[in-house]
Tab-separated table of C-alpha atoms and ligand atoms in Angstrom:
chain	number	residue	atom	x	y	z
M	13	UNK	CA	105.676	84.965	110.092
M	14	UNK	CA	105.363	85.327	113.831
M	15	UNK	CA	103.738	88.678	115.386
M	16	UNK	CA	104.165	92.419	114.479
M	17	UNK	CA	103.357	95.047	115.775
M	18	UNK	CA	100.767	97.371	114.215
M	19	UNK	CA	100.874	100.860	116.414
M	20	UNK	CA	99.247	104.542	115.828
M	21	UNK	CA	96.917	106.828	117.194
M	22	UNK	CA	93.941	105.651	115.981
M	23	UNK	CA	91.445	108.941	116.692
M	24	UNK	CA	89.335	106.727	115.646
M	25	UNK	CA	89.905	103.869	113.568
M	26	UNK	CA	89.231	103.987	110.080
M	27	UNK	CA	88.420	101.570	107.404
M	28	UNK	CA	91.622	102.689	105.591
M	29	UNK	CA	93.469	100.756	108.918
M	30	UNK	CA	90.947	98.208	108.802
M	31	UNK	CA	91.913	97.406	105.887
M	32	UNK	CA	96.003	97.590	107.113
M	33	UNK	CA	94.553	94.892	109.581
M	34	UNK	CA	93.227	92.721	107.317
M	35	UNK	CA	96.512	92.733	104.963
M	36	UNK	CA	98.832	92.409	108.077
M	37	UNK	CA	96.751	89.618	109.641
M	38	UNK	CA	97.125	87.150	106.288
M	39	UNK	CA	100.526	87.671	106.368
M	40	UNK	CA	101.304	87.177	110.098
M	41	UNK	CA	100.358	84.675	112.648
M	42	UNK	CA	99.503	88.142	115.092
M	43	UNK	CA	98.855	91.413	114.683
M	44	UNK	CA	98.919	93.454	117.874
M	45	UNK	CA	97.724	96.801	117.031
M	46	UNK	CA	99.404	99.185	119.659
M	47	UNK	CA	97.291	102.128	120.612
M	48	UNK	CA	99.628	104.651	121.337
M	49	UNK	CA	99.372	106.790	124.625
M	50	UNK	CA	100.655	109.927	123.267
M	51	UNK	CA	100.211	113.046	125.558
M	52	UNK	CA	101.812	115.385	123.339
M	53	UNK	CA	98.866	114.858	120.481
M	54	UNK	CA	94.901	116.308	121.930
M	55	UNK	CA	92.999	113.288	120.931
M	56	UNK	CA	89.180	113.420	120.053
M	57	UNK	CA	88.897	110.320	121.718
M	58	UNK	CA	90.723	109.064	124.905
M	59	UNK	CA	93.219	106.160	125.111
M	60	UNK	CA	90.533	104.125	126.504
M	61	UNK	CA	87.838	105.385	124.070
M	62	UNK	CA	90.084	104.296	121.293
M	63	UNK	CA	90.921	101.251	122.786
M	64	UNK	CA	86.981	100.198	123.398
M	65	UNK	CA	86.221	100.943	119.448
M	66	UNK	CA	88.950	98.739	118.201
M	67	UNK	CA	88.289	95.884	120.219
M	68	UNK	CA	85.016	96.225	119.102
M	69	UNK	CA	85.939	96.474	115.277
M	70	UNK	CA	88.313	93.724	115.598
M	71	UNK	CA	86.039	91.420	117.478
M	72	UNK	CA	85.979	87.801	115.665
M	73	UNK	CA	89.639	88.770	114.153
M	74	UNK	CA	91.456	85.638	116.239
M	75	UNK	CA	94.884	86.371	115.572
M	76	UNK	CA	94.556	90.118	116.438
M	77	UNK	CA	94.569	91.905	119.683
M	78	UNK	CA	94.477	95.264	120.935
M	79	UNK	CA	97.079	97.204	123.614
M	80	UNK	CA	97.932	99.928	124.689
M	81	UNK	CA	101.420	101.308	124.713
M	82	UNK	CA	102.980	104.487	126.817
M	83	UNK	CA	106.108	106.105	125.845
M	84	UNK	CA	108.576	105.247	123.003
M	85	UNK	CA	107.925	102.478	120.149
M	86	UNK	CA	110.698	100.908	120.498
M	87	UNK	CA	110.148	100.096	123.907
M	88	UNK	CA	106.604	98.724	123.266
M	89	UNK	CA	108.077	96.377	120.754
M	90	UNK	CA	110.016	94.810	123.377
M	91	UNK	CA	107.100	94.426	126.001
M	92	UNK	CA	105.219	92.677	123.160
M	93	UNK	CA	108.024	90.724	121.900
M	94	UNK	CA	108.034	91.783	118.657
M	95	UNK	CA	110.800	92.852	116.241
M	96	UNK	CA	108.444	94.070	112.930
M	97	UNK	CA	106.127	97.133	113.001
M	98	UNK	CA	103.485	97.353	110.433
M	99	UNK	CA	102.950	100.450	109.049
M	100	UNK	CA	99.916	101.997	106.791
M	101	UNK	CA	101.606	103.834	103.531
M	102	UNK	CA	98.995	105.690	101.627
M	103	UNK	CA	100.373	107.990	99.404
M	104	UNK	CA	104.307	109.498	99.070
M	105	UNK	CA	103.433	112.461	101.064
M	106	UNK	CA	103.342	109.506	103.668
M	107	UNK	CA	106.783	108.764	102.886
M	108	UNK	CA	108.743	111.312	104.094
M	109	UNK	CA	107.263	111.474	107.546
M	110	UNK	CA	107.513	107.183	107.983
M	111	UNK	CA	110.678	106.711	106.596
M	112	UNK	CA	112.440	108.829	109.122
M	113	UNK	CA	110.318	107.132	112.189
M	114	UNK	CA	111.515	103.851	110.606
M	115	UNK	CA	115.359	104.977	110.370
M	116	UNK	CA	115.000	106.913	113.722
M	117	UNK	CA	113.084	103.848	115.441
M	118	UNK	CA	116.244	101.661	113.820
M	119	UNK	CA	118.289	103.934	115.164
M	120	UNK	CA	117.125	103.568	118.788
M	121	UNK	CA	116.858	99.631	118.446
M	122	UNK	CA	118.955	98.002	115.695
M	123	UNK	CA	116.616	94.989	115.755
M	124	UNK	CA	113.588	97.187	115.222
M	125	UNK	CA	112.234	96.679	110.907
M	126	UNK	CA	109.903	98.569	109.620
M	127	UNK	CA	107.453	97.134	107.116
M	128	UNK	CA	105.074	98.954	105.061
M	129	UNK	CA	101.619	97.971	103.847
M	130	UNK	CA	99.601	100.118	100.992
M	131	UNK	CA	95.944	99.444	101.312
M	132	UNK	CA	93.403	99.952	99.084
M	133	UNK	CA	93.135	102.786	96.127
M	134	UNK	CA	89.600	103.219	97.814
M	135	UNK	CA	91.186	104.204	101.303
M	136	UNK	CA	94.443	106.467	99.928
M	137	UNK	CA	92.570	109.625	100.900
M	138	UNK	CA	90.963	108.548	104.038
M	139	UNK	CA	92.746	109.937	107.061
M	140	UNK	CA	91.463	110.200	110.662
M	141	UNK	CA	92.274	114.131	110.923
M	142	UNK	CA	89.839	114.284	107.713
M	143	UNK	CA	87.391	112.133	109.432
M	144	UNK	CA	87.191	114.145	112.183
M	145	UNK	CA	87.383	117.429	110.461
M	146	UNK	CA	84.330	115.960	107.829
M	147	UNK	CA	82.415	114.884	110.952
M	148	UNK	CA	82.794	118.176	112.726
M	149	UNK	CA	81.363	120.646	109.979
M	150	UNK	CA	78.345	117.926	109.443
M	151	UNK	CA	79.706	116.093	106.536
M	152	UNK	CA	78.737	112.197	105.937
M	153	UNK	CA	81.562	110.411	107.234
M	154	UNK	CA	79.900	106.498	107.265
M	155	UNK	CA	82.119	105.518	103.822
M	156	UNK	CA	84.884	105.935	105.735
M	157	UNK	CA	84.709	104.769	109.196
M	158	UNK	CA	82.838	101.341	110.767
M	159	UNK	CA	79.368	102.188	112.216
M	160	UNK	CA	80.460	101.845	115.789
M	161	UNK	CA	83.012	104.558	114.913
M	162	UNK	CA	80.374	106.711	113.292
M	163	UNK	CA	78.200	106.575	116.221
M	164	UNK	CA	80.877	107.373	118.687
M	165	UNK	CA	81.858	110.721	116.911
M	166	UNK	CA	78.376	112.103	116.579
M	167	UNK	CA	77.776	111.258	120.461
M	168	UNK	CA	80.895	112.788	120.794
M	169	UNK	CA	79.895	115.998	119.296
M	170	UNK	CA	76.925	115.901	121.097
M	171	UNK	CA	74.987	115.004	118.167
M	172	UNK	CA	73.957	111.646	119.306
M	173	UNK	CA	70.618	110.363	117.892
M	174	UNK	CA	70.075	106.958	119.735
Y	202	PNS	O1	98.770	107.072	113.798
Y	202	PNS	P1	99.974	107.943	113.974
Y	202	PNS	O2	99.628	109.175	114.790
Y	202	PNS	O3	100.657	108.285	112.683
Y	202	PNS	O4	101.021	107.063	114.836
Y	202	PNS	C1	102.241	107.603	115.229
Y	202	PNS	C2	102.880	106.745	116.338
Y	202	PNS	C3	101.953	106.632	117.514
Y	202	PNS	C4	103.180	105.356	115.796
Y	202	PNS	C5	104.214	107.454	116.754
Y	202	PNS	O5	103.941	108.785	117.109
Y	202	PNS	C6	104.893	106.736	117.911
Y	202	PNS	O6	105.503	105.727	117.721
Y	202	PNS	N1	104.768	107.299	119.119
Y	202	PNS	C7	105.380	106.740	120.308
Y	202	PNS	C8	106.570	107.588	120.782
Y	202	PNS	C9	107.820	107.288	119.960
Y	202	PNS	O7	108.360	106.212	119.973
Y	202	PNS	N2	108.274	108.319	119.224
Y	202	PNS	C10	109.499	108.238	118.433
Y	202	PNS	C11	109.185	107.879	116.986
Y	202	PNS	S1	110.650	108.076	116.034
């Protein structure tokens, strides 16, 4: 099925787009998740910081890398030859916001196709602005997130224990 092109924030990766990983990668020959650059958002972690903690996840996943992109999607898709975009669909109040990005992204490249991926029941609730908010009034966050990710938020709150 070629390559597609699996982009977000990802402040931080959760298991809930591990999981979107997983899915996409059986499906397609390569999944290049596309970290997205976006200055208008205040990230936890920076570009780079994000970047770091999914190559780290993904490590051993041989048909998946991990980029960065600037600017708009549609452009990205281009510089990484890809027509498809993978997208993560969790619940309907999901819907609303991803099917105009899809018909908006269409809209600025007719060859641009959305496709939608629902991972598992176990992940529907599991969100990164939860993860962080969980994480930041002490909550146990490690169902939710890889270790490395874990690790990285309490040193990032200053809570760091090793
Ligand atoms: O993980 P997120 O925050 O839901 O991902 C959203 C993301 C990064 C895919 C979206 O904001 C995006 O594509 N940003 C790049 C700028 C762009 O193309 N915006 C127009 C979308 S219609």
């Amino acid at each position: 099925m070629g390559a597609v092109l699996y982009p977000g924030s990802f402040d931080p990766i959760t298991n809930g787009h591990l999981d979107i990983v997983r899915r996409a990668r059986g499906i397609f020959d390569k999944v290049i998740i596309g970290v997205a650059n976006n200055s208008e958002k205040q990230p936890l972690f920076t570009t780079d910081e994000r970047l770091a903690l999914l190559k780290e996840v993904c490590k051993g996943m041989d048909n998946v890398t991990v980029e960065r992109f600037d600017g708009l999607l549609v452009d990205a898709m281009g510089k990484f030859g890809t027509t498809g975009v993978i997208r993560g669909l969790r619940a309907v109040s999901d819907f609303e916001y991803e099917f105009q990005m899809a018909l908006m992204n269409r809209e600025l490249n007719p060859k641009y196709e959305t496709l939608f991926l629902m991972p598992s029941p176990e992940y529907s609730f599991v969100s990164s602005r939860m993860i962080k908010e969980i994480a930041r009034c002490g909550g146990n966050i490690s169902p939710f997130v890889p270790p490395i990710v874990n690790q990285a938020i309490e040193r990032k709150l200053g809570r760091a224990t090793a």
